[in-house]
Amino acid sequence: MAKRPERDIEKTYPRHQFVAKLRRLADALEQGKAFTIQVAGERLHVPADAAFNIEHEREGNVDELELQLRWRRE
């Protein structure tokens, strides 16, 4: 498998697109299925056994909530 370049991006989506992505993700998680998502032009295949967590950060008067999924590509 060819090595893929490192990537660290943050992409903002309109509310309706964000909601649609979350809804598809929630449906896949609930059904124990893999999930495919496109982020900033790259398609990602998230396996059904991905680990997920919720992270909360606060700096000054700004709060940030991150929903994270982690997995290893084979």
Short mmCIF file of N, CA and C in Angstrom, two decimals:
data_model
loop_
_atom_site.label_atom_id
_atom_site.label_comp_id
_atom_site.label_asym_id
_atom_site.label_seq_id
_atom_site.Cartn_x
_atom_site.Cartn_y
_atom_site.Cartn_z
N MET A 1 0.85 -1.17 0.00
CA MET A 1 0.00 0.00 0.00
C MET A 1 0.90 1.24 0.00
N ALA A 2 0.60 2.19 -0.87
CA ALA A 2 1.39 3.42 -0.96
C ALA A 2 1.16 4.28 0.28
N LYS A 3 2.25 4.89 0.75
CA LYS A 3 2.13 5.76 1.92
C LYS A 3 1.41 7.04 1.53
N ARG A 4 0.43 7.40 2.31
CA ARG A 4 -0.33 8.62 2.04
C ARG A 4 0.27 9.76 2.84
N PRO A 5 0.20 10.98 2.30
CA PRO A 5 0.80 12.12 3.01
C PRO A 5 0.05 12.44 4.31
N GLU A 6 0.79 13.01 5.25
CA GLU A 6 0.17 13.48 6.50
C GLU A 6 -0.90 14.51 6.15
N ARG A 7 -1.90 14.62 7.00
CA ARG A 7 -2.99 15.56 6.73
C ARG A 7 -3.57 16.02 8.06
N ASP A 8 -3.79 17.31 8.19
CA ASP A 8 -4.42 17.88 9.38
C ASP A 8 -5.20 19.10 8.91
N ILE A 9 -6.48 18.90 8.66
CA ILE A 9 -7.30 20.00 8.15
C ILE A 9 -8.53 20.18 9.03
N GLU A 10 -9.13 21.32 8.88
CA GLU A 10 -10.41 21.59 9.53
C GLU A 10 -11.32 22.16 8.46
N LYS A 11 -12.45 21.53 8.25
CA LYS A 11 -13.36 21.93 7.18
C LYS A 11 -14.69 22.34 7.78
N THR A 12 -15.18 23.51 7.42
CA THR A 12 -16.47 23.99 7.89
C THR A 12 -17.52 23.69 6.82
N TYR A 13 -18.65 23.14 7.26
CA TYR A 13 -19.75 22.81 6.37
C TYR A 13 -21.00 23.59 6.77
N PRO A 14 -21.87 23.86 5.80
CA PRO A 14 -23.16 24.46 6.16
C PRO A 14 -23.92 23.50 7.08
N ARG A 15 -24.77 24.04 7.90
CA ARG A 15 -25.50 23.24 8.90
C ARG A 15 -26.17 22.02 8.27
N HIS A 16 -26.87 22.18 7.14
CA HIS A 16 -27.60 21.05 6.57
C HIS A 16 -26.65 19.92 6.13
N GLN A 17 -25.47 20.25 5.63
CA GLN A 17 -24.51 19.22 5.25
C GLN A 17 -23.91 18.53 6.49
N PHE A 18 -23.63 19.31 7.51
CA PHE A 18 -23.09 18.77 8.76
C PHE A 18 -24.10 17.81 9.39
N VAL A 19 -25.36 18.21 9.43
CA VAL A 19 -26.41 17.37 10.00
C VAL A 19 -26.55 16.08 9.20
N ALA A 20 -26.50 16.17 7.88
CA ALA A 20 -26.62 14.97 7.04
C ALA A 20 -25.47 14.00 7.30
N LYS A 21 -24.25 14.53 7.44
CA LYS A 21 -23.10 13.68 7.72
C LYS A 21 -23.25 13.01 9.09
N LEU A 22 -23.66 13.77 10.09
CA LEU A 22 -23.86 13.20 11.42
C LEU A 22 -24.95 12.14 11.42
N ARG A 23 -26.03 12.39 10.69
CA ARG A 23 -27.14 11.44 10.64
C ARG A 23 -26.68 10.12 10.00
N ARG A 24 -25.93 10.21 8.90
CA ARG A 24 -25.43 8.99 8.24
C ARG A 24 -24.46 8.25 9.16
N LEU A 25 -23.61 9.00 9.86
CA LEU A 25 -22.67 8.39 10.80
C LEU A 25 -23.43 7.69 11.92
N ALA A 26 -24.41 8.35 12.51
CA ALA A 26 -25.18 7.76 13.61
C ALA A 26 -25.90 6.50 13.15
N ASP A 27 -26.47 6.52 11.96
CA ASP A 27 -27.15 5.33 11.43
C ASP A 27 -26.17 4.18 11.27
N ALA A 28 -24.98 4.45 10.72
CA ALA A 28 -23.98 3.40 10.53
C ALA A 28 -23.51 2.84 11.88
N LEU A 29 -23.24 3.72 12.85
CA LEU A 29 -22.81 3.26 14.18
C LEU A 29 -23.88 2.39 14.82
N GLU A 30 -25.11 2.84 14.73
CA GLU A 30 -26.22 2.11 15.35
C GLU A 30 -26.37 0.71 14.75
N GLN A 31 -26.10 0.60 13.44
CA GLN A 31 -26.25 -0.68 12.74
C GLN A 31 -24.97 -1.52 12.76
N GLY A 32 -23.88 -0.97 13.35
CA GLY A 32 -22.62 -1.70 13.40
C GLY A 32 -21.96 -1.84 12.04
N LYS A 33 -22.19 -0.86 11.16
CA LYS A 33 -21.66 -0.92 9.80
C LYS A 33 -20.52 0.08 9.61
N ALA A 34 -19.71 -0.18 8.60
CA ALA A 34 -18.66 0.77 8.20
C ALA A 34 -19.32 2.03 7.65
N PHE A 35 -18.54 3.09 7.55
CA PHE A 35 -19.06 4.39 7.14
C PHE A 35 -18.06 5.03 6.19
N THR A 36 -18.53 5.60 5.10
CA THR A 36 -17.68 6.33 4.18
C THR A 36 -18.09 7.79 4.19
N ILE A 37 -17.10 8.67 4.30
CA ILE A 37 -17.36 10.10 4.36
C ILE A 37 -16.32 10.81 3.51
N GLN A 38 -16.72 11.89 2.89
CA GLN A 38 -15.77 12.71 2.13
C GLN A 38 -15.54 14.00 2.90
N VAL A 39 -14.26 14.30 3.15
CA VAL A 39 -13.88 15.51 3.87
C VAL A 39 -12.86 16.26 3.02
N ALA A 40 -13.22 17.47 2.64
CA ALA A 40 -12.33 18.32 1.84
C ALA A 40 -11.74 17.56 0.65
N GLY A 41 -12.61 16.84 -0.06
CA GLY A 41 -12.20 16.18 -1.29
C GLY A 41 -11.60 14.79 -1.14
N GLU A 42 -11.40 14.31 0.07
CA GLU A 42 -10.84 12.97 0.26
C GLU A 42 -11.88 12.06 0.88
N ARG A 43 -12.08 10.88 0.26
CA ARG A 43 -13.03 9.90 0.78
C ARG A 43 -12.33 9.04 1.82
N LEU A 44 -12.98 8.90 2.96
CA LEU A 44 -12.44 8.11 4.07
C LEU A 44 -13.38 6.95 4.36
N HIS A 45 -12.81 5.77 4.53
CA HIS A 45 -13.60 4.59 4.90
C HIS A 45 -13.35 4.33 6.38
N VAL A 46 -14.39 4.49 7.17
CA VAL A 46 -14.30 4.29 8.62
C VAL A 46 -14.85 2.90 8.92
N PRO A 47 -14.03 2.00 9.44
CA PRO A 47 -14.52 0.64 9.72
C PRO A 47 -15.51 0.62 10.88
N ALA A 48 -16.30 -0.43 10.91
CA ALA A 48 -17.32 -0.56 11.95
C ALA A 48 -16.73 -0.63 13.35
N ASP A 49 -15.47 -1.08 13.47
CA ASP A 49 -14.88 -1.22 14.80
C ASP A 49 -14.02 -0.01 15.20
N ALA A 50 -14.20 1.11 14.54
CA ALA A 50 -13.45 2.33 14.90
C ALA A 50 -13.78 2.72 16.35
N ALA A 51 -12.78 3.28 17.03
CA ALA A 51 -13.00 3.79 18.39
C ALA A 51 -13.49 5.23 18.29
N PHE A 52 -14.38 5.62 19.16
CA PHE A 52 -14.88 6.99 19.11
C PHE A 52 -14.90 7.60 20.49
N ASN A 53 -14.70 8.92 20.53
CA ASN A 53 -14.74 9.64 21.80
C ASN A 53 -15.20 11.06 21.57
N ILE A 54 -15.50 11.71 22.64
CA ILE A 54 -15.93 13.11 22.61
C ILE A 54 -14.93 13.90 23.43
N GLU A 55 -14.46 14.99 22.87
CA GLU A 55 -13.46 15.83 23.53
C GLU A 55 -14.02 17.24 23.71
N HIS A 56 -13.81 17.79 24.89
CA HIS A 56 -14.23 19.17 25.17
C HIS A 56 -13.01 19.98 25.55
N GLU A 57 -12.86 21.11 24.89
CA GLU A 57 -11.76 22.02 25.22
C GLU A 57 -12.34 23.40 25.51
N ARG A 58 -11.66 24.11 26.41
CA ARG A 58 -12.08 25.48 26.72
C ARG A 58 -10.83 26.33 26.81
N GLU A 59 -10.89 27.48 26.14
CA GLU A 59 -9.81 28.46 26.21
C GLU A 59 -10.46 29.83 26.28
N GLY A 60 -10.28 30.50 27.42
CA GLY A 60 -10.93 31.79 27.60
C GLY A 60 -12.44 31.63 27.54
N ASN A 61 -13.09 32.40 26.68
CA ASN A 61 -14.55 32.31 26.58
C ASN A 61 -14.99 31.49 25.37
N VAL A 62 -14.10 30.63 24.84
CA VAL A 62 -14.42 29.78 23.69
C VAL A 62 -14.42 28.32 24.11
N ASP A 63 -15.51 27.61 23.84
CA ASP A 63 -15.61 26.18 24.07
C ASP A 63 -15.56 25.46 22.73
N GLU A 64 -14.99 24.25 22.74
CA GLU A 64 -14.90 23.45 21.53
C GLU A 64 -15.29 22.02 21.88
N LEU A 65 -16.14 21.44 21.06
CA LEU A 65 -16.57 20.06 21.22
C LEU A 65 -16.16 19.30 19.96
N GLU A 66 -15.39 18.23 20.15
CA GLU A 66 -14.93 17.43 19.01
C GLU A 66 -15.46 16.01 19.15
N LEU A 67 -16.05 15.51 18.09
CA LEU A 67 -16.45 14.11 18.01
C LEU A 67 -15.37 13.42 17.19
N GLN A 68 -14.69 12.47 17.77
CA GLN A 68 -13.53 11.87 17.12
C GLN A 68 -13.73 10.37 16.89
N LEU A 69 -13.29 9.91 15.74
CA LEU A 69 -13.25 8.49 15.42
C LEU A 69 -11.82 8.16 15.05
N ARG A 70 -11.30 7.05 15.57
CA ARG A 70 -9.92 6.63 15.29
C ARG A 70 -9.90 5.19 14.84
N TRP A 71 -9.06 4.91 13.85
CA TRP A 71 -8.89 3.56 13.36
C TRP A 71 -7.56 3.45 12.64
N ARG A 72 -7.10 2.26 12.46
CA ARG A 72 -5.86 2.00 11.72
C ARG A 72 -6.23 1.47 10.34
N ARG A 73 -5.56 2.03 9.34
CA ARG A 73 -5.74 1.52 7.99
C ARG A 73 -4.89 0.27 7.84
N GLU A 74 -5.37 -0.67 7.10
CA GLU A 74 -4.60 -1.91 6.89
C GLU A 74 -3.97 -1.93 5.53
#
